[in-house]
């Protein structure tokens, strides 16, 4: 298979960290980029989710609730075991 040289611009810090990671995985940056490109061709798209990493309102509310529970555990009921919690849930149904 013929190879062609390509020039791309990469942030200096990102490149250094990527090279360190790939070296630990036993490959160089060129090999890693080739793996990425082969997977993109195979998947007919970027081979991983690309998003703004935004969470919806329900997830954000759940995160805030967990943080509140961690900060103030004394405000929340505790159960000794799953059966105890389940009995209370079923009693409320």
Short mmCIF file of N, CA and C in Angstrom, two decimals:
data_model
loop_
_atom_site.label_atom_id
_atom_site.label_comp_id
_atom_site.label_asym_id
_atom_site.label_seq_id
_atom_site.Cartn_x
_atom_site.Cartn_y
_atom_site.Cartn_z
N UNK A 1 0.83 -1.16 0.00
CA UNK A 1 0.00 0.00 0.00
C UNK A 1 0.89 1.24 0.00
N UNK A 2 0.62 2.14 -0.91
CA UNK A 2 1.40 3.37 -1.00
C UNK A 2 1.05 4.30 0.15
N UNK A 3 2.04 5.02 0.62
CA UNK A 3 1.82 5.95 1.72
C UNK A 3 2.06 7.36 1.24
N UNK A 4 1.36 8.31 1.87
CA UNK A 4 1.51 9.71 1.54
C UNK A 4 1.73 10.48 2.83
N UNK A 5 2.58 11.48 2.78
CA UNK A 5 2.84 12.30 3.95
C UNK A 5 1.79 13.41 4.02
N UNK A 6 1.29 13.67 5.22
CA UNK A 6 0.27 14.70 5.41
C UNK A 6 0.70 15.60 6.55
N UNK A 7 0.42 16.87 6.42
CA UNK A 7 0.76 17.83 7.46
C UNK A 7 -0.52 18.29 8.14
N UNK A 8 -0.56 18.22 9.48
CA UNK A 8 -1.70 18.73 10.23
C UNK A 8 -1.20 19.59 11.37
N UNK A 9 -2.03 20.52 11.82
CA UNK A 9 -1.68 21.38 12.95
C UNK A 9 -2.29 20.81 14.22
N UNK A 10 -1.47 20.66 15.25
CA UNK A 10 -1.91 20.10 16.51
C UNK A 10 -1.37 20.98 17.63
N UNK A 11 -2.18 21.20 18.65
CA UNK A 11 -1.74 21.95 19.81
C UNK A 11 -0.51 21.24 20.40
N UNK A 12 0.51 21.99 20.74
CA UNK A 12 1.77 21.43 21.22
C UNK A 12 1.58 20.53 22.44
N UNK A 13 0.81 21.01 23.41
CA UNK A 13 0.60 20.24 24.63
C UNK A 13 -0.19 18.96 24.35
N UNK A 14 -1.22 19.05 23.52
CA UNK A 14 -2.03 17.88 23.17
C UNK A 14 -1.16 16.85 22.45
N UNK A 15 -0.31 17.32 21.53
CA UNK A 15 0.55 16.41 20.79
C UNK A 15 1.50 15.67 21.73
N UNK A 16 2.10 16.39 22.67
CA UNK A 16 3.05 15.77 23.60
C UNK A 16 2.35 14.72 24.47
N UNK A 17 1.16 15.06 24.97
CA UNK A 17 0.42 14.12 25.82
C UNK A 17 -0.02 12.90 25.01
N UNK A 18 -0.44 13.14 23.77
CA UNK A 18 -0.86 12.03 22.91
C UNK A 18 0.32 11.13 22.59
N UNK A 19 1.46 11.71 22.28
CA UNK A 19 2.65 10.91 21.98
C UNK A 19 3.06 10.06 23.18
N UNK A 20 2.95 10.63 24.38
CA UNK A 20 3.29 9.89 25.60
C UNK A 20 2.32 8.71 25.78
N UNK A 21 1.04 8.98 25.60
CA UNK A 21 0.03 7.93 25.73
C UNK A 21 0.26 6.82 24.71
N UNK A 22 0.44 7.20 23.45
CA UNK A 22 0.60 6.20 22.40
C UNK A 22 1.89 5.41 22.57
N UNK A 23 2.93 6.05 23.09
CA UNK A 23 4.17 5.33 23.35
C UNK A 23 3.93 4.24 24.39
N UNK A 24 3.13 4.56 25.42
CA UNK A 24 2.79 3.55 26.43
C UNK A 24 1.99 2.41 25.82
N UNK A 25 1.25 2.70 24.75
CA UNK A 25 0.47 1.67 24.06
C UNK A 25 1.28 0.96 22.99
N UNK A 26 2.54 1.37 22.83
CA UNK A 26 3.43 0.69 21.89
C UNK A 26 3.31 1.18 20.46
N UNK A 27 2.90 2.41 20.28
CA UNK A 27 2.78 2.94 18.92
C UNK A 27 3.18 4.40 18.88
N UNK A 28 3.40 4.89 17.68
CA UNK A 28 3.71 6.31 17.53
C UNK A 28 2.45 7.06 17.09
N UNK A 29 2.58 8.37 17.00
CA UNK A 29 1.45 9.23 16.63
C UNK A 29 0.92 8.88 15.25
N UNK A 30 1.79 8.60 14.32
CA UNK A 30 1.38 8.26 12.95
C UNK A 30 0.52 7.00 12.94
N UNK A 31 0.92 6.00 13.69
CA UNK A 31 0.14 4.76 13.77
C UNK A 31 -1.22 5.03 14.38
N UNK A 32 -1.26 5.82 15.45
CA UNK A 32 -2.53 6.14 16.11
C UNK A 32 -3.47 6.89 15.16
N UNK A 33 -2.93 7.84 14.42
CA UNK A 33 -3.75 8.59 13.46
C UNK A 33 -4.27 7.65 12.37
N UNK A 34 -3.43 6.74 11.91
CA UNK A 34 -3.87 5.77 10.91
C UNK A 34 -4.98 4.86 11.45
N UNK A 35 -4.87 4.45 12.70
CA UNK A 35 -5.93 3.65 13.31
C UNK A 35 -7.23 4.44 13.32
N UNK A 36 -7.15 5.70 13.75
CA UNK A 36 -8.33 6.56 13.77
C UNK A 36 -8.96 6.67 12.39
N UNK A 37 -8.13 6.94 11.37
CA UNK A 37 -8.64 7.12 10.01
C UNK A 37 -9.26 5.82 9.48
N UNK A 38 -8.62 4.69 9.76
CA UNK A 38 -9.19 3.40 9.32
C UNK A 38 -10.54 3.14 9.98
N UNK A 39 -10.65 3.46 11.25
CA UNK A 39 -11.92 3.27 11.95
C UNK A 39 -12.99 4.23 11.41
N UNK A 40 -12.60 5.45 11.08
CA UNK A 40 -13.54 6.41 10.51
C UNK A 40 -14.08 5.90 9.18
N UNK A 41 -13.20 5.36 8.35
CA UNK A 41 -13.62 4.79 7.07
C UNK A 41 -14.53 3.59 7.30
N UNK A 42 -14.12 2.71 8.21
CA UNK A 42 -14.90 1.51 8.51
C UNK A 42 -16.30 1.87 9.02
N UNK A 43 -16.38 2.86 9.92
CA UNK A 43 -17.66 3.28 10.51
C UNK A 43 -18.43 4.28 9.65
N UNK A 44 -17.78 4.76 8.61
CA UNK A 44 -18.37 5.80 7.77
C UNK A 44 -18.75 7.03 8.59
N UNK A 45 -17.88 7.38 9.51
CA UNK A 45 -18.07 8.54 10.37
C UNK A 45 -17.00 8.55 11.44
N UNK A 46 -17.06 9.54 12.30
CA UNK A 46 -16.10 9.62 13.39
C UNK A 46 -16.38 8.44 14.32
N UNK A 47 -15.37 7.68 14.69
CA UNK A 47 -15.58 6.43 15.43
C UNK A 47 -15.83 6.58 16.94
N UNK A 48 -16.30 7.73 17.35
CA UNK A 48 -16.68 7.96 18.74
C UNK A 48 -17.66 9.11 18.77
N UNK A 49 -18.38 9.24 19.88
CA UNK A 49 -19.39 10.27 20.02
C UNK A 49 -18.72 11.64 20.11
N UNK A 50 -19.21 12.58 19.33
CA UNK A 50 -18.73 13.96 19.39
C UNK A 50 -19.90 14.80 19.87
N UNK A 51 -19.74 15.38 21.06
CA UNK A 51 -20.83 16.17 21.62
C UNK A 51 -20.27 17.28 22.49
N UNK A 52 -21.15 18.13 22.93
CA UNK A 52 -20.75 19.20 23.83
C UNK A 52 -20.71 18.72 25.27
N UNK A 53 -21.00 17.44 25.47
CA UNK A 53 -20.99 16.84 26.79
C UNK A 53 -21.98 17.52 27.71
N UNK A 54 -23.05 18.02 27.11
CA UNK A 54 -24.08 18.68 27.89
C UNK A 54 -25.05 17.64 28.45
N UNK A 55 -25.55 17.89 29.64
CA UNK A 55 -26.53 17.00 30.23
C UNK A 55 -27.89 17.67 30.21
N UNK A 56 -28.94 16.85 30.09
CA UNK A 56 -30.28 17.43 30.06
C UNK A 56 -30.68 17.86 31.47
N UNK A 57 -31.82 18.51 31.58
CA UNK A 57 -32.26 19.07 32.86
C UNK A 57 -32.48 17.98 33.90
N UNK A 58 -33.02 16.85 33.49
CA UNK A 58 -33.27 15.76 34.44
C UNK A 58 -31.97 15.22 35.02
N UNK A 59 -30.97 15.03 34.17
CA UNK A 59 -29.68 14.55 34.64
C UNK A 59 -29.02 15.57 35.55
N UNK A 60 -29.10 16.84 35.18
CA UNK A 60 -28.52 17.90 36.00
C UNK A 60 -29.18 17.93 37.37
N UNK A 61 -30.51 17.76 37.41
CA UNK A 61 -31.22 17.74 38.69
C UNK A 61 -30.77 16.55 39.54
N UNK A 62 -30.57 15.40 38.91
CA UNK A 62 -30.12 14.21 39.63
C UNK A 62 -28.73 14.42 40.21
N UNK A 63 -27.86 15.04 39.44
CA UNK A 63 -26.49 15.33 39.90
C UNK A 63 -26.55 16.26 41.11
N UNK A 64 -27.38 17.29 41.03
CA UNK A 64 -27.50 18.22 42.15
C UNK A 64 -28.08 17.53 43.39
N UNK A 65 -29.03 16.61 43.18
CA UNK A 65 -29.62 15.87 44.29
C UNK A 65 -28.56 15.00 44.98
N UNK A 66 -27.74 14.33 44.20
CA UNK A 66 -26.68 13.49 44.77
C UNK A 66 -25.69 14.34 45.56
N UNK A 67 -25.33 15.49 45.00
CA UNK A 67 -24.40 16.38 45.70
C UNK A 67 -25.00 16.85 47.03
N UNK A 68 -26.29 17.15 47.03
CA UNK A 68 -26.98 17.55 48.25
C UNK A 68 -26.99 16.40 49.27
N UNK A 69 -27.25 15.20 48.80
CA UNK A 69 -27.29 14.03 49.69
C UNK A 69 -25.92 13.76 50.30
N UNK A 70 -24.88 13.95 49.52
CA UNK A 70 -23.53 13.75 50.04
C UNK A 70 -23.16 14.83 51.06
N UNK A 71 -23.59 16.05 50.80
CA UNK A 71 -23.26 17.16 51.68
C UNK A 71 -24.04 17.10 53.00
N UNK A 72 -25.27 16.56 52.95
CA UNK A 72 -26.14 16.54 54.13
C UNK A 72 -26.83 15.19 54.27
N UNK A 73 -26.08 14.13 54.54
CA UNK A 73 -26.69 12.79 54.64
C UNK A 73 -27.70 12.67 55.77
N UNK A 74 -27.56 13.53 56.77
CA UNK A 74 -28.47 13.47 57.91
C UNK A 74 -29.91 13.84 57.54
N UNK A 75 -30.11 14.46 56.41
CA UNK A 75 -31.44 14.88 55.97
C UNK A 75 -32.20 13.76 55.25
N UNK A 76 -31.54 12.64 55.02
CA UNK A 76 -32.14 11.59 54.19
C UNK A 76 -32.23 10.28 54.95
N UNK A 77 -33.30 9.53 54.69
CA UNK A 77 -33.52 8.25 55.34
C UNK A 77 -32.54 7.22 54.80
N UNK A 78 -32.07 6.37 55.70
CA UNK A 78 -31.17 5.28 55.32
C UNK A 78 -31.88 3.96 55.56
N UNK A 79 -31.48 2.97 54.79
CA UNK A 79 -32.05 1.63 54.92
C UNK A 79 -30.92 0.65 55.24
N UNK A 80 -31.28 -0.37 56.01
CA UNK A 80 -30.29 -1.38 56.38
C UNK A 80 -29.99 -2.32 55.23
N UNK A 81 -31.03 -2.54 54.39
CA UNK A 81 -30.87 -3.46 53.27
C UNK A 81 -31.90 -3.14 52.19
N UNK A 82 -31.77 -3.80 51.07
CA UNK A 82 -32.64 -3.55 49.93
C UNK A 82 -34.09 -3.91 50.25
N UNK A 83 -34.30 -5.01 50.96
CA UNK A 83 -35.66 -5.46 51.30
C UNK A 83 -36.41 -4.39 52.07
N UNK A 84 -35.75 -3.76 53.01
CA UNK A 84 -36.36 -2.70 53.81
C UNK A 84 -36.81 -1.54 52.91
N UNK A 85 -35.96 -1.14 52.00
CA UNK A 85 -36.31 -0.06 51.08
C UNK A 85 -37.45 -0.48 50.16
N UNK A 86 -37.39 -1.70 49.66
CA UNK A 86 -38.43 -2.20 48.76
C UNK A 86 -39.78 -2.27 49.45
N UNK A 87 -39.81 -2.70 50.69
CA UNK A 87 -41.07 -2.78 51.44
C UNK A 87 -41.70 -1.40 51.57
N UNK A 88 -40.89 -0.41 51.82
CA UNK A 88 -41.43 0.96 51.94
C UNK A 88 -41.97 1.45 50.60
N UNK A 89 -41.26 1.15 49.53
CA UNK A 89 -41.72 1.57 48.20
C UNK A 89 -43.04 0.89 47.87
N UNK A 90 -43.14 -0.40 48.12
CA UNK A 90 -44.36 -1.15 47.81
C UNK A 90 -45.52 -0.72 48.70
N UNK A 91 -45.24 -0.31 49.93
CA UNK A 91 -46.28 0.16 50.84
C UNK A 91 -46.87 1.48 50.36
N UNK A 92 -46.06 2.30 49.69
CA UNK A 92 -46.51 3.59 49.17
C UNK A 92 -47.28 3.45 47.87
N UNK A 93 -47.17 2.29 47.21
CA UNK A 93 -47.78 2.12 45.88
C UNK A 93 -49.27 1.91 45.93
#
